[in-house]
Amino acid sequence: AQIPKLASHLESNYVRLLSDFGLKQLPKTRIKIYPDYYSYHNAVLTPNAPKWQRGRAWDKDEIRMLSPIVAEKETGEIVVMNNVVLHEFVHCIHLNLIKDGTRVPGWLWEGIAMYKGCCNWVGNPKSLDYVEKGKIPTLKQIEKDRTYELKYDLGYFILAFLDKKYG
């Protein structure tokens, strides 16, 4: 029942995303859905990953993700998996644009997927406790954050700023 919703969500954003990235088409993208956290996290080689990790662009043309039904039961958020699949699809687009082996800074990698893909999870960066306290991290500090929290929190805003300022 969830697969048509995911497919419809991707299809409704496909033309916009390809246009945003200057592409005419992409290879078909496979989406592999796993029945539980254990099998999903093992499939993406992160067996001890936190439960918020529910999807990953595995390659230029493959997304691996947790079953939307399982995610919904765990979080109570119906729309979250639509956001996850769109976010991961933007990563697939990005992978089609860069040369194999290119290292992309984490804030840029997640920022593009947040900004062009799914969402602004934070709302306003001024509401983040570290920003409120005047401890705005540098790009180097964001990149060193192994939890990825800063990359997700601030990547969107960095990309929004760059887009507004430079297009």
Coordinates of N, CA, C and O in Angstrom, one line a residue, residues 4-167:
P4 N 3.0 2.6 -3.9 CA 2.5 3.6 -4.8 C 2.6 5.0 -4.3 O 2.8 5.9 -5.1
K5 N 2.5 5.2 -3.0 CA 2.6 6.6 -2.5 C 4.0 7.1 -2.7 O 4.2 8.2 -3.0
L6 N 5.0 6.2 -2.4 CA 6.4 6.6 -2.6 C 6.7 6.9 -4.0 O 7.3 7.9 -4.4
A7 N 6.2 6.0 -4.9 CA 6.4 6.2 -6.4 C 5.8 7.5 -6.9 O 6.4 8.3 -7.6
S8 N 4.6 7.7 -6.4 CA 3.8 8.9 -6.8 C 4.6 10.2 -6.4 O 4.7 11.2 -7.1
H9 N 5.1 10.2 -5.1 CA 5.8 11.3 -4.6 C 7.1 11.6 -5.4 O 7.4 12.7 -5.7
L10 N 7.8 10.5 -5.7 CA 9.0 10.7 -6.6 C 8.6 11.2 -8.0 O 9.3 12.2 -8.5
E11 N 7.6 10.6 -8.6 CA 7.3 11.0 -9.9 C 6.8 12.5 -10.0 O 7.1 13.2 -10.9
S12 N 6.1 12.9 -8.9 CA 5.6 14.3 -9.0 C 6.7 15.3 -8.8 O 6.5 16.5 -9.1
N13 N 7.9 14.9 -8.3 CA 9.0 15.8 -8.2 C 10.1 15.6 -9.2 O 11.1 16.3 -9.3
Y14 N 10.0 14.5 -10.0 CA 11.0 14.1 -11.0 C 11.4 15.3 -11.9 O 12.6 15.6 -12.0
V15 N 10.5 15.8 -12.6 CA 10.7 16.8 -13.7 C 11.4 18.0 -13.0 O 12.4 18.6 -13.5
R16 N 10.8 18.5 -11.9 CA 11.4 19.7 -11.2 C 12.9 19.4 -10.8 O 13.7 20.3 -11.0
L17 N 13.1 18.3 -10.2 CA 14.5 18.0 -9.8 C 15.5 17.9 -10.9 O 16.6 18.4 -10.9
L18 N 15.1 17.2 -12.0 CA 16.0 17.1 -13.1 C 16.2 18.5 -13.7 O 17.4 18.8 -14.1
S19 N 15.2 19.3 -13.8 CA 15.4 20.7 -14.3 C 16.3 21.5 -13.4 O 17.2 22.2 -13.9
D20 N 16.1 21.3 -12.1 CA 17.0 22.1 -11.1 C 18.4 21.7 -11.3 O 19.3 22.5 -11.1
F21 N 18.7 20.5 -11.6 CA 20.1 20.0 -11.8 C 20.6 20.0 -13.2 O 21.7 19.5 -13.5
G22 N 19.8 20.5 -14.1 CA 20.2 20.6 -15.5 C 20.3 19.3 -16.3 O 21.1 19.2 -17.2
L23 N 19.5 18.3 -15.9 CA 19.5 17.0 -16.5 C 18.2 16.8 -17.3 O 17.2 17.3 -17.0
K24 N 18.4 16.0 -18.4 CA 17.2 15.6 -19.2 C 16.6 14.3 -18.7 O 15.4 14.1 -18.8
Q25 N 17.5 13.4 -18.2 CA 17.0 12.1 -17.7 C 18.0 11.4 -16.9 O 19.2 11.9 -16.8
L26 N 17.6 10.4 -16.2 CA 18.5 9.6 -15.3 C 18.2 8.1 -15.6 O 17.1 7.8 -16.1
P27 N 19.1 7.3 -15.3 CA 18.8 5.8 -15.4 C 17.7 5.5 -14.4 O 17.5 6.3 -13.4
K28 N 17.0 4.5 -14.6 CA 15.9 4.1 -13.6 C 16.6 3.9 -12.3 O 17.7 3.3 -12.2
T29 N 15.9 4.3 -11.2 CA 16.4 4.2 -9.9 C 15.6 3.0 -9.2 O 14.4 3.1 -9.1
R30 N 16.4 2.0 -8.7 CA 15.8 0.9 -8.0 C 15.6 1.3 -6.5 O 16.5 2.0 -6.0
I31 N 14.6 0.9 -5.9 CA 14.4 1.2 -4.5 C 14.2 -0.2 -3.8 O 13.2 -0.9 -4.1
K32 N 15.1 -0.5 -2.9 CA 15.0 -1.8 -2.2 C 14.5 -1.4 -0.8 O 15.1 -0.6 -0.1
I33 N 13.4 -2.1 -0.4 CA 12.8 -1.8 0.9 C 13.0 -3.0 1.8 O 12.7 -4.1 1.4
Y34 N 13.4 -2.7 3.0 CA 13.7 -3.8 4.0 C 12.7 -3.8 5.1 O 12.2 -2.8 5.5
P35 N 12.4 -5.0 5.6 CA 11.2 -5.2 6.5 C 11.5 -4.8 7.9 O 10.5 -4.7 8.7
D36 N 12.7 -4.5 8.3 CA 13.0 -4.2 9.7 C 14.3 -3.4 9.8 O 15.1 -3.4 8.8
Y37 N 14.5 -2.8 10.9 CA 15.8 -2.0 11.1 C 17.0 -2.9 11.0 O 18.0 -2.5 10.4
Y38 N 16.9 -4.1 11.5 CA 18.1 -5.0 11.5 C 18.5 -5.3 10.1 O 19.7 -5.1 9.7
S39 N 17.6 -5.7 9.2 CA 18.0 -6.0 7.9 C 18.4 -4.8 7.1 O 19.3 -4.8 6.2
Y40 N 17.7 -3.7 7.3 CA 18.0 -2.5 6.6 C 19.4 -2.0 7.0 O 20.3 -1.7 6.1
H41 N 19.7 -1.9 8.3 CA 21.0 -1.4 8.7 C 22.1 -2.3 8.3 O 23.2 -1.8 7.9
N42 N 21.9 -3.6 8.2 CA 22.9 -4.5 7.7 C 23.1 -4.4 6.2 O 24.2 -4.5 5.7
A43 N 22.0 -4.1 5.5 CA 22.1 -3.9 4.0 C 22.9 -2.7 3.6 O 23.5 -2.7 2.6
V44 N 22.9 -1.7 4.5 CA 23.7 -0.5 4.2 C 25.0 -0.5 5.0 O 25.7 0.6 5.2
L45 N 25.4 -1.6 5.6 CA 26.7 -1.8 6.3 C 26.9 -1.0 7.5 O 28.0 -0.6 7.8
T46 N 25.8 -0.6 8.2 CA 25.8 0.1 9.4 C 24.9 -0.6 10.5 O 23.9 0.0 10.8
P47 N 25.3 -1.7 10.9 CA 24.5 -2.5 11.8 C 24.1 -1.8 13.1 O 23.1 -2.1 13.7
N48 N 24.9 -0.9 13.6 CA 24.6 -0.2 14.9 C 24.1 1.2 14.7 O 24.2 2.0 15.6
A49 N 23.6 1.5 13.5 CA 23.1 2.9 13.2 C 22.0 3.3 14.1 O 21.2 2.4 14.5
P50 N 21.8 4.6 14.3 CA 20.6 5.0 15.0 C 19.4 4.8 14.2 O 19.4 4.7 13.0
K51 N 18.2 4.8 14.9 CA 17.0 4.5 14.2 C 16.5 5.6 13.3 O 15.7 5.4 12.4
W52 N 17.1 6.8 13.5 CA 16.7 7.9 12.5 C 17.2 7.6 11.1 O 16.7 8.2 10.2
Q53 N 18.2 6.7 11.0 CA 18.7 6.4 9.7 C 17.8 5.4 9.0 O 17.8 4.2 9.4
R54 N 17.0 5.8 8.1 CA 16.0 5.0 7.5 C 16.1 4.9 6.0 O 15.3 4.2 5.3
G55 N 17.1 5.5 5.4 CA 17.2 5.4 3.9 C 18.7 5.8 3.5 O 19.3 6.6 4.2
R56 N 19.1 5.3 2.4 CA 20.4 5.6 1.9 C 20.5 5.5 0.4 O 20.0 4.5 -0.1
A57 N 21.0 6.5 -0.3 CA 21.4 6.3 -1.7 C 22.6 5.4 -1.7 O 23.6 5.7 -1.2
W58 N 22.4 4.2 -2.3 CA 23.4 3.2 -2.3 C 24.3 3.4 -3.5 O 25.5 3.0 -3.4
D59 N 23.8 3.9 -4.6 CA 24.6 4.0 -5.8 C 23.8 5.1 -6.6 O 22.8 5.6 -6.2
K60 N 24.3 5.3 -7.8 CA 23.7 6.3 -8.7 C 22.3 6.0 -9.1 O 21.5 6.8 -9.5
D61 N 22.0 4.7 -9.0 CA 20.6 4.2 -9.4 C 20.0 3.3 -8.4 O 19.2 2.5 -8.8
E62 N 20.3 3.4 -7.1 CA 19.7 2.5 -6.1 C 19.6 3.2 -4.8 O 20.5 3.9 -4.3
I63 N 18.4 3.1 -4.2 CA 18.1 3.6 -2.9 C 17.7 2.4 -2.0 O 17.0 1.5 -2.5
R64 N 18.2 2.3 -0.8 CA 17.9 1.3 0.1 C 17.2 2.0 1.3 O 17.7 3.0 1.8
M65 N 16.1 1.4 1.7 CA 15.3 2.1 2.8 C 14.5 1.1 3.6 O 14.2 0.0 3.2
L66 N 14.2 1.6 4.8 CA 13.4 0.8 5.7 C 11.9 0.8 5.2 O 11.5 1.8 4.6
S67 N 11.2 -0.2 5.5 CA 9.8 -0.3 5.2 C 9.0 0.9 5.7 O 9.2 1.2 6.9
P68 N 8.3 1.6 4.9 CA 7.5 2.7 5.4 C 6.5 2.3 6.6 O 6.3 3.1 7.5
I69 N 6.0 1.1 6.5 CA 5.1 0.7 7.5 C 5.8 0.6 8.9 O 5.3 1.0 9.9
V70 N 7.0 0.0 8.9 CA 7.8 -0.1 10.1 C 8.2 1.3 10.6 O 8.0 1.6 11.8
A71 N 8.6 2.2 9.7 CA 9.0 3.6 10.1 C 7.8 4.3 10.7 O 7.9 5.0 11.7
E72 N 6.6 4.1 10.1 CA 5.4 4.7 10.6 C 5.0 4.2 12.0 O 4.7 5.0 12.9
K73 N 5.2 3.0 12.2 CA 4.9 2.4 13.5 C 5.8 2.9 14.6 O 5.4 3.2 15.7
E74 N 7.1 3.1 14.2 CA 8.1 3.6 15.1 C 8.0 5.1 15.4 O 8.2 5.5 16.6
T75 N 7.6 5.9 14.4 CA 7.6 7.3 14.6 C 6.2 7.9 14.7 O 6.0 9.0 15.2
G76 N 5.2 7.3 14.1 CA 3.9 7.9 14.0 C 3.8 8.9 12.9 O 2.8 9.6 12.8
E77 N 4.8 9.1 12.1 CA 4.9 10.1 11.0 C 4.6 9.4 9.7 O 5.5 8.7 9.1
I78 N 3.5 9.7 9.1 CA 3.1 9.1 7.8 C 4.0 9.6 6.7 O 4.4 8.9 5.8
V79 N 4.2 10.9 6.7 CA 4.9 11.5 5.5 C 6.4 11.4 5.5 O 7.1 11.6 4.6
V80 N 7.0 10.9 6.6 CA 8.4 10.9 6.8 C 9.1 10.1 5.7 O 10.1 10.4 5.2
M81 N 8.5 9.0 5.3 CA 9.2 8.1 4.3 C 9.1 8.7 2.9 O 10.0 8.5 2.1
N82 N 8.1 9.5 2.6 CA 8.1 10.3 1.4 C 9.3 11.2 1.3 O 9.9 11.4 0.3
N83 N 9.5 11.9 2.5 CA 10.7 12.8 2.6 C 12.0 12.0 2.5 O 12.9 12.5 1.8
V84 N 12.1 10.9 3.1 CA 13.3 10.1 3.0 C 13.6 9.7 1.6 O 14.7 9.8 1.1
V85 N 12.6 9.1 0.9 CA 12.9 8.7 -0.5 C 13.2 9.8 -1.4 O 14.1 9.7 -2.2
L86 N 12.6 11.0 -1.2 CA 13.0 12.1 -2.1 C 14.4 12.6 -1.7 O 15.2 12.9 -2.6
H87 N 14.7 12.7 -0.5 CA 16.0 13.1 0.0 C 17.1 12.2 -0.6 O 18.1 12.6 -1.2
E88 N 16.9 10.9 -0.6 CA 17.8 9.9 -1.1 C 17.9 10.0 -2.6 O 19.0 9.8 -3.2
F89 N 16.8 10.2 -3.3 CA 16.8 10.4 -4.7 C 17.6 11.6 -5.2 O 18.4 11.5 -6.2
V90 N 17.6 12.6 -4.4 CA 18.5 13.8 -4.7 C 19.9 13.4 -4.6 O 20.8 13.8 -5.4
H91 N 20.3 12.5 -3.6 CA 21.6 12.0 -3.5 C 22.0 11.2 -4.8 O 23.1 11.3 -5.3
C92 N 21.0 10.4 -5.3 CA 21.3 9.7 -6.6 C 21.5 10.6 -7.7 O 22.5 10.4 -8.5
I93 N 20.7 11.7 -7.8 CA 21.0 12.7 -8.9 C 22.4 13.2 -8.7 O 23.1 13.3 -9.7
H94 N 22.7 13.6 -7.5 CA 24.1 14.2 -7.2 C 25.2 13.2 -7.6 O 26.1 13.6 -8.3
L95 N 25.0 11.9 -7.3 CA 26.0 10.9 -7.7 C 26.1 10.8 -9.2 O 27.2 10.5 -9.8
N96 N 25.0 11.1 -10.0 CA 25.1 11.1 -11.4 C 25.8 12.3 -12.0 O 26.2 12.3 -13.2
L97 N 26.0 13.3 -11.2 CA 26.6 14.6 -11.7 C 28.1 14.7 -11.4 O 28.8 15.5 -11.9
I98 N 28.6 13.9 -10.4 CA 30.0 14.0 -10.0 C 30.8 12.8 -10.5 O 30.2 11.7 -10.8
K99 N 32.1 12.9 -10.7 CA 32.9 11.8 -11.1 C 33.0 10.8 -9.9 O 33.0 11.2 -8.8
D100 N 33.1 9.5 -10.3 CA 33.3 8.5 -9.3 C 34.5 8.8 -8.4 O 35.5 9.3 -8.9
G101 N 34.3 8.6 -7.1 CA 35.4 8.9 -6.2 C 35.6 10.3 -5.7 O 36.4 10.6 -4.9
T102 N 34.7 11.2 -6.2 CA 34.8 12.6 -5.8 C 34.4 12.7 -4.3 O 33.3 12.1 -3.9
R103 N 35.2 13.4 -3.5 CA 34.8 13.6 -2.1 C 34.0 14.9 -2.0 O 34.5 15.9 -2.4
V104 N 32.8 14.7 -1.5 CA 31.9 15.9 -1.3 C 31.8 16.1 0.2 O 31.5 15.2 0.9
P105 N 32.0 17.4 0.6 CA 31.9 17.6 2.1 C 30.5 17.3 2.6 O 29.5 17.5 1.8
G106 N 30.4 16.7 3.8 CA 29.1 16.2 4.3 C 28.1 17.3 4.4 O 26.9 17.0 4.1
W107 N 28.5 18.5 4.7 CA 27.5 19.6 4.8 C 26.9 19.9 3.4 O 25.7 20.2 3.3
L108 N 27.7 19.8 2.4 CA 27.2 20.0 1.0 C 26.4 18.8 0.5 O 25.3 19.0 0.0
W109 N 26.8 17.6 0.8 CA 26.1 16.4 0.5 C 24.7 16.4 1.0 O 23.7 16.2 0.3
E110 N 24.6 16.6 2.3 CA 23.3 16.6 3.0 C 22.5 17.9 2.7 O 21.3 17.9 2.6
G111 N 23.2 19.0 2.6 CA 22.6 20.3 2.3 C 21.8 20.3 1.0 O 20.7 20.7 0.9
I112 N 22.4 19.7 0.0 CA 21.8 19.6 -1.3 C 20.5 18.8 -1.2 O 19.4 19.1 -1.7
A113 N 20.6 17.6 -0.6 CA 19.5 16.7 -0.5 C 18.4 17.3 0.4 O 17.2 17.1 0.2
M114 N 18.8 18.1 1.4 CA 17.7 18.7 2.3 C 17.1 19.9 1.5 O 15.9 20.0 1.5
Y115 N 17.9 20.7 0.9 CA 17.4 21.9 0.2 C 16.6 21.6 -1.0 O 15.5 22.1 -1.3
K116 N 17.1 20.7 -1.9 CA 16.4 20.4 -3.1 C 15.5 19.2 -3.0 O 14.5 19.0 -3.8
G117 N 15.7 18.4 -2.0 CA 14.9 17.2 -1.8 C 13.7 17.4 -1.0 O 12.6 17.7 -1.4
C118 N 13.9 17.2 0.3 CA 12.8 17.0 1.1 C 12.4 18.2 2.0 O 11.2 18.5 2.1
C119 N 13.3 18.8 2.7 CA 12.8 19.6 3.8 C 13.8 20.4 4.5 O 15.0 20.3 4.4
N120 N 13.2 21.3 5.3 CA 13.9 22.1 6.3 C 13.4 21.6 7.6 O 12.3 22.0 8.1
W121 N 14.1 20.7 8.2 CA 13.7 20.1 9.5 C 13.7 21.1 10.7 O 13.0 20.9 11.6
V122 N 14.6 22.1 10.6 CA 14.8 23.0 11.7 C 13.8 24.1 11.8 O 13.3 24.5 12.8
G123 N 13.4 24.6 10.6 CA 12.5 25.8 10.6 C 13.3 27.1 10.5 O 13.4 27.7 9.5
N124 N 13.9 27.4 11.6 CA 14.7 28.6 11.7 C 16.0 28.3 12.4 O 16.0 27.8 13.5
P125 N 17.2 28.6 11.7 CA 18.5 28.2 12.4 C 18.7 28.9 13.7 O 19.4 28.5 14.6
K126 N 18.0 30.1 13.9 CA 18.2 30.8 15.2 C 17.6 30.1 16.3 O 17.9 30.4 17.5
S127 N 16.7 29.1 16.0 CA 16.1 28.3 17.1 C 17.0 27.2 17.6 O 16.7 26.5 18.6
L128 N 18.1 26.9 16.9 CA 19.1 25.9 17.4 C 19.8 26.4 18.6 O 20.3 27.5 18.6
D129 N 19.9 25.5 19.6 CA 20.5 26.0 20.9 C 21.9 26.5 20.7 O 22.2 27.6 21.3
Y130 N 22.7 25.9 19.9 CA 24.1 26.4 19.8 C 24.1 27.8 19.0 O 25.0 28.6 19.3
V131 N 23.2 28.0 18.1 CA 23.1 29.3 17.4 C 22.6 30.4 18.4 O 23.1 31.5 18.5
E132 N 21.6 30.0 19.2 CA 21.0 30.9 20.2 C 22.1 31.4 21.2 O 22.1 32.5 21.6
K133 N 23.1 30.5 21.5 CA 24.1 30.8 22.4 C 25.3 31.5 21.7 O 26.3 31.7 22.4
G134 N 25.2 31.7 20.4 CA 26.2 32.4 19.7 C 27.4 31.5 19.3 O 28.4 32.0 19.0
K135 N 27.2 30.2 19.4 CA 28.3 29.3 19.1 C 28.0 28.7 17.7 O 27.8 27.5 17.5
I136 N 28.1 29.6 16.7 CA 27.9 29.1 15.3 C 29.1 28.4 14.8 O 30.2 28.9 14.8
P137 N 28.9 27.1 14.4 CA 30.0 26.3 14.0 C 30.6 26.7 12.7 O 29.9 27.2 11.8
T138 N 31.9 26.6 12.5 CA 32.5 26.8 11.2 C 32.3 25.6 10.3 O 31.8 24.6 10.7
L139 N 32.6 25.8 9.0 CA 32.4 24.7 8.1 C 33.3 23.5 8.5 O 32.8 22.4 8.4
K140 N 34.4 23.8 9.0 CA 35.3 22.7 9.5 C 34.7 22.0 10.6 O 34.8 20.7 10.7
Q141 N 34.1 22.7 11.6 CA 33.4 22.0 12.7 C 32.2 21.2 12.3 O 32.0 20.1 12.7
I142 N 31.5 21.8 11.3 CA 30.3 21.0 10.8 C 30.8 19.8 10.1 O 30.2 18.7 10.3
E143 N 31.9 19.8 9.4 CA 32.4 18.7 8.7 C 32.9 17.6 9.6 O 32.8 16.4 9.4
K144 N 33.5 18.0 10.8 CA 34.0 17.1 11.7 C 33.0 16.4 12.6 O 33.2 15.4 13.3
D145 N 31.7 16.9 12.5 CA 30.6 16.3 13.4 C 30.3 14.9 12.9 O 29.7 14.7 11.8
R146 N 30.7 13.9 13.7 CA 30.5 12.5 13.3 C 29.0 12.1 13.5 O 28.6 11.1 12.9
T147 N 28.2 12.8 14.2 CA 26.8 12.5 14.4 C 26.0 12.9 13.2 O 24.9 12.4 13.0
Y148 N 26.5 13.7 12.3 CA 25.8 14.3 11.2 C 24.8 15.3 11.5 O 24.1 15.9 10.7
E149 N 24.5 15.6 12.8 CA 23.5 16.5 13.2 C 23.7 17.9 12.6 O 22.8 18.5 12.1
L150 N 24.9 18.4 12.7 CA 25.2 19.7 12.2 C 25.1 19.8 10.7 O 24.6 20.8 10.1
K151 N 25.4 18.7 10.0 CA 25.3 18.6 8.5 C 23.9 18.7 8.1 O 23.6 19.5 7.2
Y152 N 23.0 18.0 8.8 CA 21.6 18.1 8.5 C 21.0 19.4 8.9 O 20.2 20.1 8.2
D153 N 21.3 19.8 10.2 CA 20.7 21.1 10.7 C 21.1 22.3 9.8 O 20.2 23.1 9.6
L154 N 22.3 22.4 9.5 CA 22.8 23.6 8.9 C 23.0 23.5 7.4 O 23.1 24.5 6.7
G155 N 23.1 22.3 6.8 CA 23.4 22.1 5.4 C 22.3 22.8 4.6 O 22.5 23.5 3.6
Y156 N 21.0 22.6 5.0 CA 19.9 23.2 4.3 C 20.1 24.7 4.2 O 19.9 25.3 3.2
F157 N 20.4 25.4 5.3 CA 20.5 26.8 5.4 C 21.7 27.4 4.6 O 21.6 28.4 4.0
I158 N 22.8 26.6 4.6 CA 24.0 27.0 3.8 C 23.6 27.0 2.3 O 23.9 28.0 1.6
L159 N 22.9 25.9 1.9 CA 22.5 25.9 0.5 C 21.5 26.9 0.1 O 21.5 27.5 -0.9
A160 N 20.5 27.2 1.0 CA 19.5 28.2 0.8 C 20.2 29.6 0.6 O 19.8 30.3 -0.3
F161 N 21.2 29.8 1.5 CA 21.9 31.1 1.4 C 22.7 31.2 0.0 O 22.6 32.2 -0.7
L162 N 23.4 30.1 -0.3 CA 24.2 30.1 -1.5 C 23.2 30.3 -2.8 O 23.6 31.0 -3.7
D163 N 22.1 29.6 -2.7 CA 21.2 29.7 -3.9 C 20.6 31.2 -4.0 O 20.5 31.7 -5.1
K164 N 20.2 31.7 -2.8 CA 19.7 33.1 -2.9 C 20.7 34.1 -3.3 O 20.4 35.0 -4.1
K165 N 21.9 34.0 -2.8 CA 23.0 34.9 -3.0 C 23.6 34.8 -4.4 O 23.8 35.8 -5.1
Y166 N 23.8 33.5 -4.9 CA 24.5 33.3 -6.1 C 23.7 32.6 -7.2 O 24.2 32.4 -8.3
G167 N 22.6 32.0 -6.8 CA 21.8 31.3 -7.8 C 22.3 29.8 -8.0 O 23.3 29.4 -7.5

